[in-house]
Short mmCIF file of C-alpha atoms in Angstrom, two decimals:
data_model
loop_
_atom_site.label_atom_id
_atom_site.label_comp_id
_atom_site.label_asym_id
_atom_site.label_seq_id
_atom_site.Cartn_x
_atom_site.Cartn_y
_atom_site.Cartn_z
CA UNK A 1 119.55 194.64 143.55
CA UNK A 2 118.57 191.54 145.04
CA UNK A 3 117.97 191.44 149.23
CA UNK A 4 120.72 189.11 151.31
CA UNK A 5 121.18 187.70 154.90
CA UNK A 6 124.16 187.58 156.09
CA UNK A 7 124.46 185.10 159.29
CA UNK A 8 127.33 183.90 161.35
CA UNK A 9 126.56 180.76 164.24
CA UNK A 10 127.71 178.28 166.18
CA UNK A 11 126.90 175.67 163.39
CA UNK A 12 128.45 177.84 160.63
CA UNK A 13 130.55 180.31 162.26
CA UNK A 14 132.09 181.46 158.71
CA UNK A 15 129.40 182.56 158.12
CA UNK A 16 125.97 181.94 155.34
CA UNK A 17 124.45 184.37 152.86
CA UNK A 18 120.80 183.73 152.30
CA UNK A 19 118.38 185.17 149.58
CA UNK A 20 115.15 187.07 151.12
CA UNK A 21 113.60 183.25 150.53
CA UNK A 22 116.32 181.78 152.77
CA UNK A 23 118.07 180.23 149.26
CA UNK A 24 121.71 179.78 149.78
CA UNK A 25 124.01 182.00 147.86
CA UNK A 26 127.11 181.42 149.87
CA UNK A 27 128.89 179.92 147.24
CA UNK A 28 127.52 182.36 144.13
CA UNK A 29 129.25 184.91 145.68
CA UNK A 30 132.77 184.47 146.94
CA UNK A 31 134.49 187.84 146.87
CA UNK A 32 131.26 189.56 148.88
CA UNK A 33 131.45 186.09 151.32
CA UNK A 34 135.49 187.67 151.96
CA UNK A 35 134.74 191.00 153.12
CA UNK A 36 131.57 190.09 155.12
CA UNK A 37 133.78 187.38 156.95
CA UNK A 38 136.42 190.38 157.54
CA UNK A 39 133.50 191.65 160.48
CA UNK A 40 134.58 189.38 162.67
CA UNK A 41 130.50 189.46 163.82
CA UNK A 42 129.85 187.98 167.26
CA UNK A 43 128.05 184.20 166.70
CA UNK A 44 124.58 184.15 166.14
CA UNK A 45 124.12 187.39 164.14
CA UNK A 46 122.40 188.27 160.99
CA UNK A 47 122.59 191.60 159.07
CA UNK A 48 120.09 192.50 156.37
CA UNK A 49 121.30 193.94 153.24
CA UNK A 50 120.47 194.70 149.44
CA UNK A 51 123.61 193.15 147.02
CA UNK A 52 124.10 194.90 143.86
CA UNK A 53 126.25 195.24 140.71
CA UNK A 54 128.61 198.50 140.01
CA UNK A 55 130.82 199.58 137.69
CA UNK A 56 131.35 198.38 134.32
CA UNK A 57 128.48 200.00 131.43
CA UNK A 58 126.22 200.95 134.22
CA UNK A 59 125.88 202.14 137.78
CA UNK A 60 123.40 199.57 139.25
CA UNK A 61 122.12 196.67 136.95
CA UNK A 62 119.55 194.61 138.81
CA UNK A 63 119.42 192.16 135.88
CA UNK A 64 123.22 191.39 136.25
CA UNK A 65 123.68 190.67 140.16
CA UNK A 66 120.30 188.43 139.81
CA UNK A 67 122.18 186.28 137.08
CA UNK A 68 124.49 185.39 139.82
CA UNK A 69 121.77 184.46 141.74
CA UNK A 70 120.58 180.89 142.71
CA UNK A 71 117.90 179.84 139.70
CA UNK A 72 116.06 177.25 141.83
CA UNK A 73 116.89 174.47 139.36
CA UNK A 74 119.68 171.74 138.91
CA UNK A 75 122.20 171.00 140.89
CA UNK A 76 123.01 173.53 143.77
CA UNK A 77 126.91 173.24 143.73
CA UNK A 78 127.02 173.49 139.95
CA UNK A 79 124.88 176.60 139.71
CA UNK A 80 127.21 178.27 142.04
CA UNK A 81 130.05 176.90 139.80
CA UNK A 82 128.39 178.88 137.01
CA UNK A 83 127.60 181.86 138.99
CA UNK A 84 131.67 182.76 139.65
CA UNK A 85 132.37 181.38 136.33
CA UNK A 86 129.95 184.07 135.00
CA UNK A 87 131.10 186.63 137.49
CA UNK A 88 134.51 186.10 136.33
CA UNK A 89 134.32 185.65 132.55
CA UNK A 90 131.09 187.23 131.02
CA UNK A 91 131.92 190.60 129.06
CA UNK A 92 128.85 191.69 130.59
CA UNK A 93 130.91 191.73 134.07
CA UNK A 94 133.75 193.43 132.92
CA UNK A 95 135.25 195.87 135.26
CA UNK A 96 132.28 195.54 137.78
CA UNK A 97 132.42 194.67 141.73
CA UNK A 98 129.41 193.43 143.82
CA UNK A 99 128.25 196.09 146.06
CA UNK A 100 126.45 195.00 149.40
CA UNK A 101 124.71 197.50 151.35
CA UNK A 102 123.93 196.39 154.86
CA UNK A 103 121.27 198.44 156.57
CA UNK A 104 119.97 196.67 159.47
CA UNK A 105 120.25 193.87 161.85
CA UNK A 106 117.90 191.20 162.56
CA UNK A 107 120.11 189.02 165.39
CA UNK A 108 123.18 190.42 167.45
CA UNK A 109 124.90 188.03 169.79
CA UNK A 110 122.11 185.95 169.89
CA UNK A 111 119.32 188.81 170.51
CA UNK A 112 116.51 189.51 168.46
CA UNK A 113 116.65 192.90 167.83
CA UNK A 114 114.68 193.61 165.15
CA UNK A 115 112.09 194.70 166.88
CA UNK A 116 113.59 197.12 168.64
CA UNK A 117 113.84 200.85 167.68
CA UNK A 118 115.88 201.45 164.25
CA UNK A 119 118.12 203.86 166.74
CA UNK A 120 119.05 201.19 168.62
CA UNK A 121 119.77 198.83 165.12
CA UNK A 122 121.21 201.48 163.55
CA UNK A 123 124.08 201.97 166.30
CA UNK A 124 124.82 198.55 166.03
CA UNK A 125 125.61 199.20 161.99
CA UNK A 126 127.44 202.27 162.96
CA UNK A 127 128.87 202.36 165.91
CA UNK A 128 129.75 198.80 166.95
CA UNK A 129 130.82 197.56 163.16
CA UNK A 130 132.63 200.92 162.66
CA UNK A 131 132.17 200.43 159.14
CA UNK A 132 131.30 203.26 156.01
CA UNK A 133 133.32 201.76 153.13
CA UNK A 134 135.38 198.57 153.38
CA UNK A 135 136.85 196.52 150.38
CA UNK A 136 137.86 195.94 147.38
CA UNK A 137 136.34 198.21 144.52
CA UNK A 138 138.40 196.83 141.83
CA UNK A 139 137.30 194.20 138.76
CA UNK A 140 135.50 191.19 140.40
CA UNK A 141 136.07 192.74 143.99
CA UNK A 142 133.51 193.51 146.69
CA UNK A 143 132.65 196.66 148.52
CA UNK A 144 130.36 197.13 151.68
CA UNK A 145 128.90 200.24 152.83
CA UNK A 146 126.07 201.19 155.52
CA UNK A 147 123.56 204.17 155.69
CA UNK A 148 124.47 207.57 156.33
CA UNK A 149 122.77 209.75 158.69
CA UNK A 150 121.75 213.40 157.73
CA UNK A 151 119.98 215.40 160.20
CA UNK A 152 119.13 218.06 157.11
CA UNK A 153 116.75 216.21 154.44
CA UNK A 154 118.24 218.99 151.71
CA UNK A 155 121.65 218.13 152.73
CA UNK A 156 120.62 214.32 151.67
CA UNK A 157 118.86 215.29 148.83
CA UNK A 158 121.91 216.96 147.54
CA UNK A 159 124.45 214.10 148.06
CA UNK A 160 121.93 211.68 146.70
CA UNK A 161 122.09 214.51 143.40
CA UNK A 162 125.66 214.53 143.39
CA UNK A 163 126.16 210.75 143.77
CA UNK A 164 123.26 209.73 140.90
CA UNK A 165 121.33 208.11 143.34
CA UNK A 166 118.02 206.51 142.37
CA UNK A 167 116.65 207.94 145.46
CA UNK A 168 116.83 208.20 149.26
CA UNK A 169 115.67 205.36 151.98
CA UNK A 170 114.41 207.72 155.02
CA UNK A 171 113.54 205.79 158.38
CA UNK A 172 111.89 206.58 161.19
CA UNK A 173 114.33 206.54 164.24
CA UNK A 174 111.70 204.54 166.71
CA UNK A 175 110.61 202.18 163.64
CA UNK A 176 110.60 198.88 165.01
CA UNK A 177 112.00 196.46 162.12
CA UNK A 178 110.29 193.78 160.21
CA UNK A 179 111.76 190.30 158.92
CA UNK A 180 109.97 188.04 157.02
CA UNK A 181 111.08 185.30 154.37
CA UNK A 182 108.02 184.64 152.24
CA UNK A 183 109.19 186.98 149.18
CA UNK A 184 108.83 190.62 148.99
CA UNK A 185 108.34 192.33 152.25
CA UNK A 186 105.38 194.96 152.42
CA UNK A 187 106.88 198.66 153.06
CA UNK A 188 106.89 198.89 156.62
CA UNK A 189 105.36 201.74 158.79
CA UNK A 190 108.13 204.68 159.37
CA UNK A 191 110.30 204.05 156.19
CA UNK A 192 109.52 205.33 152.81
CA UNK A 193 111.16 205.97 149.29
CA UNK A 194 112.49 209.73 148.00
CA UNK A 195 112.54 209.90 144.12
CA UNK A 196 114.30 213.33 142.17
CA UNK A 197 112.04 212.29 139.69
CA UNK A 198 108.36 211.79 139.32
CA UNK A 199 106.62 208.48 138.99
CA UNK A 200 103.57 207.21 137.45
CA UNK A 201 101.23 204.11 136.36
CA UNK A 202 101.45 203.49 132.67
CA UNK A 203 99.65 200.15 130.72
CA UNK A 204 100.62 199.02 127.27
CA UNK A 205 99.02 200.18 124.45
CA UNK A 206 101.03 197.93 121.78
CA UNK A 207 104.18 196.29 121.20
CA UNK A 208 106.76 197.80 118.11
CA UNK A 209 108.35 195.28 116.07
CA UNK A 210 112.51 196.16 116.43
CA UNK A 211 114.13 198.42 113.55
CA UNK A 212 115.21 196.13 110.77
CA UNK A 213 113.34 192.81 112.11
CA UNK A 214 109.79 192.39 112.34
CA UNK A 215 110.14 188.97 114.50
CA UNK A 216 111.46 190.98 117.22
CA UNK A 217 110.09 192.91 120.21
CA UNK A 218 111.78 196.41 120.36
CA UNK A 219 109.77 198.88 122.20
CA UNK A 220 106.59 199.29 124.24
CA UNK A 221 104.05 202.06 123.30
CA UNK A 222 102.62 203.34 126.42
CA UNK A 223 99.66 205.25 127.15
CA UNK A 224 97.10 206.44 130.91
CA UNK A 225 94.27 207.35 131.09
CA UNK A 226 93.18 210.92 131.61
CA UNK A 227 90.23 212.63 133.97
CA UNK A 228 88.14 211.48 131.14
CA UNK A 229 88.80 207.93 130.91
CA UNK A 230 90.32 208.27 127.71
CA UNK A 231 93.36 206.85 126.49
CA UNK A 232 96.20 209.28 125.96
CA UNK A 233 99.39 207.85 124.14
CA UNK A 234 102.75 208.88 125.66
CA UNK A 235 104.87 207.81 123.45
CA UNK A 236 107.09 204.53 123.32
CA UNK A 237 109.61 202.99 125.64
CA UNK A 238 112.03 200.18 125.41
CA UNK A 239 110.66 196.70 126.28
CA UNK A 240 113.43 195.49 128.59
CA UNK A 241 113.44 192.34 126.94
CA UNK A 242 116.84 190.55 126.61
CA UNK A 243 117.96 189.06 123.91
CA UNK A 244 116.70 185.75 124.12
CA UNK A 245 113.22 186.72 124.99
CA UNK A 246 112.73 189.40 122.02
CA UNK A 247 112.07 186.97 119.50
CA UNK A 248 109.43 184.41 121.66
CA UNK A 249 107.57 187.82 123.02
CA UNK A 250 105.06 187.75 120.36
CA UNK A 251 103.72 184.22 121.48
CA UNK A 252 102.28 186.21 124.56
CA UNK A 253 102.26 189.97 123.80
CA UNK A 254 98.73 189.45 122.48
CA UNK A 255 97.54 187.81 125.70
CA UNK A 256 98.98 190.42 127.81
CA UNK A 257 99.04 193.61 126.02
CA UNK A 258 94.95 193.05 124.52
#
């Protein structure tokens, strides 16, 4: 997904959304703006939150809610013209709805508060917005949900099983928060990550020309290293690549991949 701020003030009391880099997406997307405006927040609060794309072919596709996204080039009003027109008419958005899940807050009422204990930040998501799942889940609607609190970690690891998670978000309830707007935050101290799966550093061995057309990019072959320092080959994966990319890979696959 792609992080958001969400920010209602005295200068814009309907209310902003912001990328992590403080880029406006207000206008990109409308729906998500409606049911965040539908909290009625008190002025001068922001809520942090990670905006994704469900339904349709997939689950979660990060690559689809970031082509809604602000580019950083041309005109501002026309990308966001292009971002609903996309939302609305692309048959790769078919029978989707953005997803925003808000999981702290940064200002409340005017009060920095991020830098209090996530306790005291969480209650604010919980028990002041009174909120678990509010909108509109169906084509080109908007949904927002907050964190659930399990006091067993197998009871979390089981709904996160039976809901096809990726994984869990666990935070340490006196973790003071963390804002910054300079790109990709560093993991604070007291939260972490919690895969069902295991994870591991790979590097590119080679790039495999696609089935049927040499010119294109279709997988990667992958291989680590072992206690040895010698390569061992595990096998190939798909590149990622979209469409338009595939065929233009080659011009740097040799720079990269040597």
């Amino acid at each position: 997904g792609i992080r958001a701020f969400w920010t209602v003030s005295d200068l814009y009391p309907q209310g902003r959304l912001f990328s992590r880099t403080l880029k406006e997406m207000t206008g990109h997307f409308p729906v998500l703006v409606t049911e965040l405006q539908k909290l009625a927040l008190p002025m001068n609060t922001m809520l942090d939150m990670e905006v994704t794309i469900n339904g349709g072919y997939t689950v979660n596709d990060c690559m689809l809610v970031q082509g809604l996204a602000p580019n950083g080039g041309g005109d501002a009003a026309e990308n966001a013209r292009e971002a609903v027109s996309r939302f609305e008419t692309d048959a790769r958005y078919k029978n989707t709805y953005l997803h925003a899940y808000i999981f702290d807050v940064i200002y409340w009422d005017g009060e920095a508060i991020n830098r209090q204990t996530y306790t005291t930040r969480f209650k604010k998501l919980t028990d002041v917005l009174k909120l678990r799942t509010v909108g509109d889940v169906s084509i080109h609607g908007a949904v927002l949900t907050l964190p659930v609190k399990y006091d067993d970690f197998e009871e979390a690891k089981k709904a996160m099983i039976a809901g096809k998670w990726e994984g869990l978000v666990i935070w340490d309830k006196e973790m003071l928060g963390g804002f910054t707007t300079n790109g990709k935050p560093k993991r604070l101290k007291g939260c972490w990550k919690w895969k069902n799966a295991k994870e591991d550093d790979f590097f590119v061995i080679a790039a495999v020309p696609e089935d049927g057309d040499d010119s294109l990019v279709g997988a990667l072959n992958i291989g680590q290293y072992d206690a040895n320092g010698k390569v061992v080959d595990c096998g190939n994966v798909g590149s990622g690549l979209n469409k338009e990319d595939k065929p233009v890979a080659w011009e740097w696959v040799g720079r990269v991949f040597e």
